[in-house]
Amino acid sequence: ELKVEQNPLFLSMQEGKNYTIYCNYSTTSDRLYWYRQDPGKSLESLFVLLSNGAVKQEGRLMASLDTKARLSTLHITAAVHDLSATYFCAVARRNSGGGADGLTFGKGTHLIIQP
Amino acid sequence: KAGVTQTPRYLIKTRGQQVTLSCSPISGHRSVSWYQQTPGQGLQFLFEYFSETQRNKGNFPGRFSGRQFSNSRSEMNVSTLELGDSALYLCASSGGPGSITQYFGPGTRLTVL
């Protein structure tokens, strides 16, 4: 059974600081996703990482993937209040039927950035 | 391009009733996946449809079922509702097999009393 673990689950930090969210998964996978969710809202796609060593950056967020360690990180640089949200990583499980993969999600990291 | 739409947005039902939720994917997308989000269990995959066929299924009881129509719109049905079925039900669409990103709709908030 594929398991995805995120840590920390809760993070309170000050504006201007840097921090990293970690995502470990238990079996091989070929896709790693990061999503953002604001309270009462749906999921917004941030990054899709497809290969070992992949690194993607958007603004103050940078995601990386190490498939050998089964680890992805989401790094926040010089945090601002607007980045306060819950961040989920998700791993795609390959379907032998060839269909789109059901995603297995981590429990999410609730991030609060204080002025 | 319009995003994924889900109806209704909010729903209140009582135990034992059944409910049907609807999802319209992004135009041109042929794959629809459903997820349940609860505070206790987090986000869990229910099932995925492509070209009117269920291609993938999560670990949910048979009370949860779905279907997809020829226009790619999908419905999810839950029969004999239980209190634990209260959740946010999210629908996601993608272009289909090999398509990378799943785009999520706003969700249907189901409350079972």
GROMACS .gro file of N, CA, C and O in nm, chain B residues 38-104:
model
  268
  153THR      N    1  -1.195   1.459   0.440
  153THR     CA    2  -1.247   1.473   0.576
  153THR      C    3  -1.134   1.513   0.668
  153THR      O    4  -1.017   1.485   0.640
  154PRO      N    5  -1.168   1.577   0.781
  154PRO     CA    6  -1.062   1.616   0.875
  154PRO      C    7  -0.985   1.496   0.929
  154PRO      O    8  -0.865   1.505   0.952
  155GLY      N    9  -1.052   1.385   0.947
  155GLY     CA   10  -0.986   1.270   1.006
  155GLY      C   11  -0.903   1.187   0.910
  155GLY      O   12  -0.791   1.148   0.940
  156GLN      N   13  -0.957   1.162   0.793
  156GLN     CA   14  -0.891   1.075   0.696
  156GLN      C   15  -0.817   1.151   0.587
  156GLN      O   16  -0.741   1.090   0.509
  157GLY      N   17  -0.835   1.280   0.580
  157GLY     CA   18  -0.766   1.358   0.478
  157GLY      C   19  -0.829   1.337   0.341
  157GLY      O   20  -0.948   1.309   0.329
  158LEU      N   21  -0.747   1.348   0.240
  158LEU     CA   22  -0.792   1.333   0.102
  158LEU      C   23  -0.775   1.188   0.057
  158LEU      O   24  -0.666   1.134   0.061
  159GLN      N   25  -0.885   1.128   0.014
  159GLN     CA   26  -0.880   0.988  -0.028
  159GLN      C   27  -0.941   0.972  -0.165
  159GLN      O   28  -1.048   1.028  -0.194
  160PHE      N   29  -0.877   0.894  -0.247
  160PHE     CA   30  -0.920   0.867  -0.383
  160PHE      C   31  -1.039   0.771  -0.383
  160PHE      O   32  -1.035   0.666  -0.319
  161LEU      N   33  -1.145   0.810  -0.455
  161LEU     CA   34  -1.263   0.725  -0.466
  161LEU      C   35  -1.258   0.640  -0.593
  161LEU      O   36  -1.258   0.519  -0.588
  162PHE      N   37  -1.261   0.705  -0.707
  162PHE     CA   38  -1.255   0.634  -0.835
  162PHE      C   39  -1.226   0.731  -0.948
  162PHE      O   40  -1.233   0.853  -0.931
  163GLU      N   41  -1.195   0.673  -1.063
  163GLU     CA   42  -1.161   0.751  -1.181
  163GLU      C   43  -1.230   0.692  -1.303
  163GLU      O   44  -1.239   0.570  -1.319
  164TYR      N   45  -1.281   0.779  -1.387
  164TYR     CA   46  -1.349   0.739  -1.509
  164TYR      C   47  -1.282   0.801  -1.630
  164TYR      O   48  -1.237   0.916  -1.626
  165PHE      N   49  -1.275   0.723  -1.734
  165PHE     CA   50  -1.222   0.770  -1.862
  165PHE      C   51  -1.306   0.707  -1.971
  165PHE      O   52  -1.324   0.584  -1.973
  166SER      N   53  -1.356   0.790  -2.059
  166SER     CA   54  -1.441   0.741  -2.169
  166SER      C   55  -1.549   0.646  -2.118
  166SER      O   56  -1.567   0.535  -2.170
  167GLU      N   57  -1.618   0.691  -2.016
  167GLU     CA   58  -1.735   0.622  -1.961
  167GLU      C   59  -1.702   0.490  -1.890
  167GLU      O   60  -1.793   0.414  -1.855
  168THR      N   61  -1.575   0.463  -1.867
  168THR     CA   62  -1.533   0.339  -1.803
  168THR      C   63  -1.457   0.370  -1.675
  168THR      O   64  -1.372   0.459  -1.672
  169GLN      N   65  -1.491   0.295  -1.571
  169GLN     CA   66  -1.415   0.310  -1.447
  169GLN      C   67  -1.280   0.242  -1.464
  169GLN      O   68  -1.273   0.120  -1.485
  170ARG      N   69  -1.172   0.319  -1.452
  170ARG     CA   70  -1.039   0.266  -1.476
  170ARG      C   71  -0.960   0.242  -1.348
  170ARG      O   72  -0.860   0.173  -1.348
  171ASN      N   73  -1.006   0.299  -1.238
  171ASN     CA   74  -0.929   0.292  -1.115
  171ASN      C   75  -1.024   0.314  -0.999
  171ASN      O   76  -1.120   0.393  -1.011
  172LYS      N   77  -0.999   0.246  -0.888
  172LYS     CA   78  -1.092   0.256  -0.776
  172LYS      C   79  -1.015   0.253  -0.646
  172LYS      O   80  -0.919   0.176  -0.630
  173GLY      N   81  -1.057   0.335  -0.552
  173GLY     CA   82  -0.997   0.336  -0.419
  173GLY      C   83  -1.068   0.239  -0.327
  173GLY      O   84  -1.154   0.160  -0.368
  174ASN      N   85  -1.033   0.245  -0.199
  174ASN     CA   86  -1.087   0.152  -0.100
  174ASN      C   87  -1.209   0.207  -0.030
  174ASN      O   88  -1.203   0.248   0.085
  175PHE      N   89  -1.318   0.212  -0.099
  175PHE     CA   90  -1.444   0.259  -0.043
  175PHE      C   91  -1.549   0.150  -0.062
  175PHE      O   92  -1.543   0.071  -0.156
  176PRO      N   93  -1.648   0.147   0.028
  176PRO     CA   94  -1.753   0.044   0.016
  176PRO      C   95  -1.837   0.064  -0.108
  176PRO      O   96  -1.837   0.171  -0.170
  177GLY      N   97  -1.912  -0.039  -0.140
  177GLY     CA   98  -1.994  -0.037  -0.260
  177GLY      C   99  -2.105   0.067  -0.259
  177GLY      O  100  -2.167   0.093  -0.363
  178ARG      N  101  -2.130   0.128  -0.143
  178ARG     CA  102  -2.231   0.235  -0.137
  178ARG      C  103  -2.191   0.355  -0.223
  178ARG      O  104  -2.274   0.435  -0.261
  179PHE      N  105  -2.063   0.363  -0.248
  179PHE     CA  106  -2.009   0.472  -0.331
  179PHE      C  107  -1.997   0.421  -0.475
  179PHE      O  108  -1.927   0.322  -0.501
  180SER      N  109  -2.062   0.488  -0.564
  180SER     CA  110  -2.056   0.447  -0.704
  180SER      C  111  -2.053   0.570  -0.792
  180SER      O  112  -2.078   0.682  -0.746
  181GLY      N  113  -2.021   0.549  -0.915
  181GLY     CA  114  -2.016   0.662  -1.007
  181GLY      C  115  -2.043   0.619  -1.149
  181GLY      O  116  -2.059   0.499  -1.177
  182ARG      N  117  -2.049   0.718  -1.234
  182ARG     CA  118  -2.060   0.689  -1.376
  182ARG      C  119  -2.014   0.811  -1.453
  182ARG      O  120  -2.004   0.922  -1.399
  183GLN      N  121  -1.988   0.789  -1.579
  183GLN     CA  122  -1.948   0.899  -1.666
  183GLN      C  123  -2.029   0.891  -1.794
  183GLN      O  124  -2.053   0.782  -1.848
  184PHE      N  125  -2.068   1.006  -1.841
  184PHE     CA  126  -2.150   1.013  -1.961
  184PHE      C  127  -2.064   1.039  -2.085
  184PHE      O  128  -1.945   1.071  -2.073
  185SER      N  129  -2.127   1.030  -2.200
  185SER     CA  130  -2.051   1.044  -2.324
  185SER      C  131  -1.991   1.184  -2.341
  185SER      O  132  -1.894   1.202  -2.414
  186ASN      N  133  -2.047   1.283  -2.271
  186ASN     CA  134  -1.990   1.419  -2.279
  186ASN      C  135  -1.884   1.441  -2.171
  186ASN      O  136  -1.843   1.555  -2.148
  187SER      N  137  -1.842   1.334  -2.105
  187SER     CA  138  -1.739   1.333  -2.000
  187SER      C  139  -1.788   1.381  -1.864
  187SER      O  140  -1.716   1.369  -1.766
  188ARG      N  141  -1.908   1.434  -1.858
  188ARG     CA  142  -1.963   1.469  -1.727
  188ARG      C  143  -1.975   1.343  -1.641
  188ARG      O  144  -1.999   1.234  -1.693
  189SER      N  145  -1.955   1.361  -1.512
  189SER     CA  146  -1.957   1.245  -1.423
  189SER      C  147  -2.051   1.271  -1.306
  189SER      O  148  -2.070   1.386  -1.264
  190GLU      N  149  -2.107   1.165  -1.257
  190GLU     CA  150  -2.188   1.171  -1.135
  190GLU      C  151  -2.134   1.069  -1.036
  190GLU      O  152  -2.083   0.963  -1.073
  191MET      N  153  -2.146   1.106  -0.910
  191MET     CA  154  -2.111   1.016  -0.803
  191MET      C  155  -2.234   0.997  -0.715
  191MET      O  156  -2.304   1.094  -0.685
  192ASN      N  157  -2.260   0.875  -0.677
  192ASN     CA  158  -2.376   0.845  -0.595
  192ASN      C  159  -2.332   0.777  -0.465
  192ASN      O  160  -2.242   0.691  -0.466
  193VAL      N  161  -2.393   0.818  -0.357
  193VAL     CA  162  -2.370   0.751  -0.230
  193VAL      C  163  -2.506   0.707  -0.179
  193VAL      O  164  -2.596   0.790  -0.162
  194SER      N  165  -2.521   0.580  -0.155
  194SER     CA  166  -2.648   0.528  -0.105
  194SER      C  167  -2.639   0.503   0.045
  194SER      O  168  -2.529   0.492   0.101
  195THR      N  169  -2.753   0.494   0.108
  195THR     CA  170  -2.763   0.465   0.251
  195THR      C  171  -2.658   0.547   0.329
  195THR      O  172  -2.566   0.494   0.391
  196LEU      N  173  -2.677   0.676   0.325
  196LEU     CA  174  -2.580   0.767   0.385
  196LEU      C  175  -2.558   0.740   0.534
  196LEU      O  176  -2.652   0.708   0.607
  197GLU      N  177  -2.431   0.754   0.574
  197GLU     CA  178  -2.393   0.743   0.714
  197GLU      C  179  -2.334   0.876   0.758
  197GLU      O  180  -2.290   0.956   0.675
  198LEU      N  181  -2.332   0.896   0.891
  198LEU     CA  182  -2.279   1.021   0.943
  198LEU      C  183  -2.135   1.044   0.895
  198LEU      O  184  -2.095   1.156   0.865
  199GLY      N  185  -2.060   0.938   0.885
  199GLY     CA  186  -1.920   0.946   0.844
  199GLY      C  187  -1.899   0.984   0.699
  199GLY      O  188  -1.786   1.007   0.657
  200ASP      N  189  -2.007   0.991   0.624
  200ASP     CA  190  -1.995   1.031   0.483
  200ASP      C  191  -1.991   1.182   0.468
  200ASP      O  192  -1.969   1.233   0.358
  201SER      N  193  -2.014   1.252   0.578
  201SER     CA  194  -2.002   1.398   0.575
  201SER      C  195  -1.860   1.437   0.535
  201SER      O  196  -1.763   1.395   0.600
  202ALA      N  197  -1.848   1.513   0.431
  202ALA     CA  198  -1.715   1.541   0.377
  202ALA      C  199  -1.726   1.643   0.265
  202ALA      O  200  -1.836   1.678   0.221
  203LEU      N  201  -1.610   1.687   0.221
  203LEU     CA  202  -1.600   1.765   0.098
  203LEU      C  203  -1.564   1.667  -0.013
  203LEU      O  204  -1.464   1.594  -0.004
  204TYR      N  205  -1.646   1.662  -0.115
  204TYR     CA  206  -1.621   1.572  -0.227
  204TYR      C  207  -1.567   1.653  -0.344
  204TYR      O  208  -1.633   1.745  -0.393
  205LEU      N  209  -1.448   1.618  -0.384
  205LEU     CA  210  -1.378   1.692  -0.488
  205LEU      C  211  -1.371   1.609  -0.615
  205LEU      O  212  -1.344   1.489  -0.612
  206CYS      N  213  -1.392   1.677  -0.723
  206CYS     CA  214  -1.381   1.616  -0.855
  206CYS      C  215  -1.259   1.677  -0.924
  206CYS      O  216  -1.232   1.797  -0.908
  207ALA      N  217  -1.186   1.596  -0.997
  207ALA     CA  218  -1.068   1.645  -1.069
  207ALA      C  219  -1.075   1.596  -1.212
  207ALA      O  220  -1.115   1.482  -1.237
  208SER      N  221  -1.035   1.681  -1.303
  208SER     CA  222  -1.032   1.637  -1.443
  208SER      C  223  -0.892   1.646  -1.500
  208SER      O  224  -0.809   1.726  -1.456
  209SER      N  225  -0.866   1.559  -1.594
  209SER     CA  226  -0.740   1.563  -1.666
  209SER      C  227  -0.766   1.516  -1.808
  209SER      O  228  -0.874   1.467  -1.841
  210GLY      N  229  -0.663   1.530  -1.892
  210GLY     CA  230  -0.682   1.496  -2.032
  210GLY      C  231  -0.697   1.348  -2.057
  210GLY      O  232  -0.739   1.306  -2.164
  211GLY      N  233  -0.661   1.265  -1.957
  211GLY     CA  234  -0.673   1.121  -1.976
  211GLY      C  235  -0.541   1.051  -1.952
  211GLY      O  236  -0.449   1.112  -1.897
  212PRO      N  237  -0.530   0.926  -1.991
  212PRO     CA  238  -0.408   0.848  -1.967
  212PRO      C  239  -0.284   0.920  -2.016
  212PRO      O  240  -0.281   0.969  -2.129
  213GLY      N  241  -0.186   0.929  -1.930
  213GLY     CA  242  -0.063   0.998  -1.965
  213GLY      C  243  -0.067   1.146  -1.939
  213GLY      O  244   0.036   1.214  -1.938
  214SER      N  245  -0.186   1.198  -1.916
  214SER     CA  246  -0.199   1.340  -1.887
  214SER      C  247  -0.144   1.366  -1.748
  214SER      O  248  -0.167   1.288  -1.657
  215ILE      N  249  -0.073   1.474  -1.731
  215ILE     CA  250   0.003   1.492  -1.608
  215ILE      C  251  -0.079   1.552  -1.495
  215ILE      O  252  -0.084   1.499  -1.385
  216THR      N  253  -0.142   1.664  -1.520
  216THR     CA  254  -0.201   1.740  -1.409
  216THR      C  255  -0.349   1.712  -1.394
  216THR      O  256  -0.421   1.703  -1.492
  217GLN      N  257  -0.391   1.699  -1.269
  217GLN     CA  258  -0.533   1.690  -1.238
  217GLN      C  259  -0.577   1.826  -1.184
  217GLN      O  260  -0.517   1.879  -1.091
  218TYR      N  261  -0.684   1.878  -1.242
  218TYR     CA  262  -0.738   2.007  -1.201
  218TYR      C  263  -0.864   1.982  -1.120
  218TYR      O  264  -0.956   1.915  -1.165
  219PHE      N  265  -0.866   2.043  -1.001
  219PHE     CA  266  -0.975   2.016  -0.909
  219PHE      C  267  -1.085   2.121  -0.919
  219PHE      O  268  -1.060   2.239  -0.943
   0.00000   0.00000   0.00000
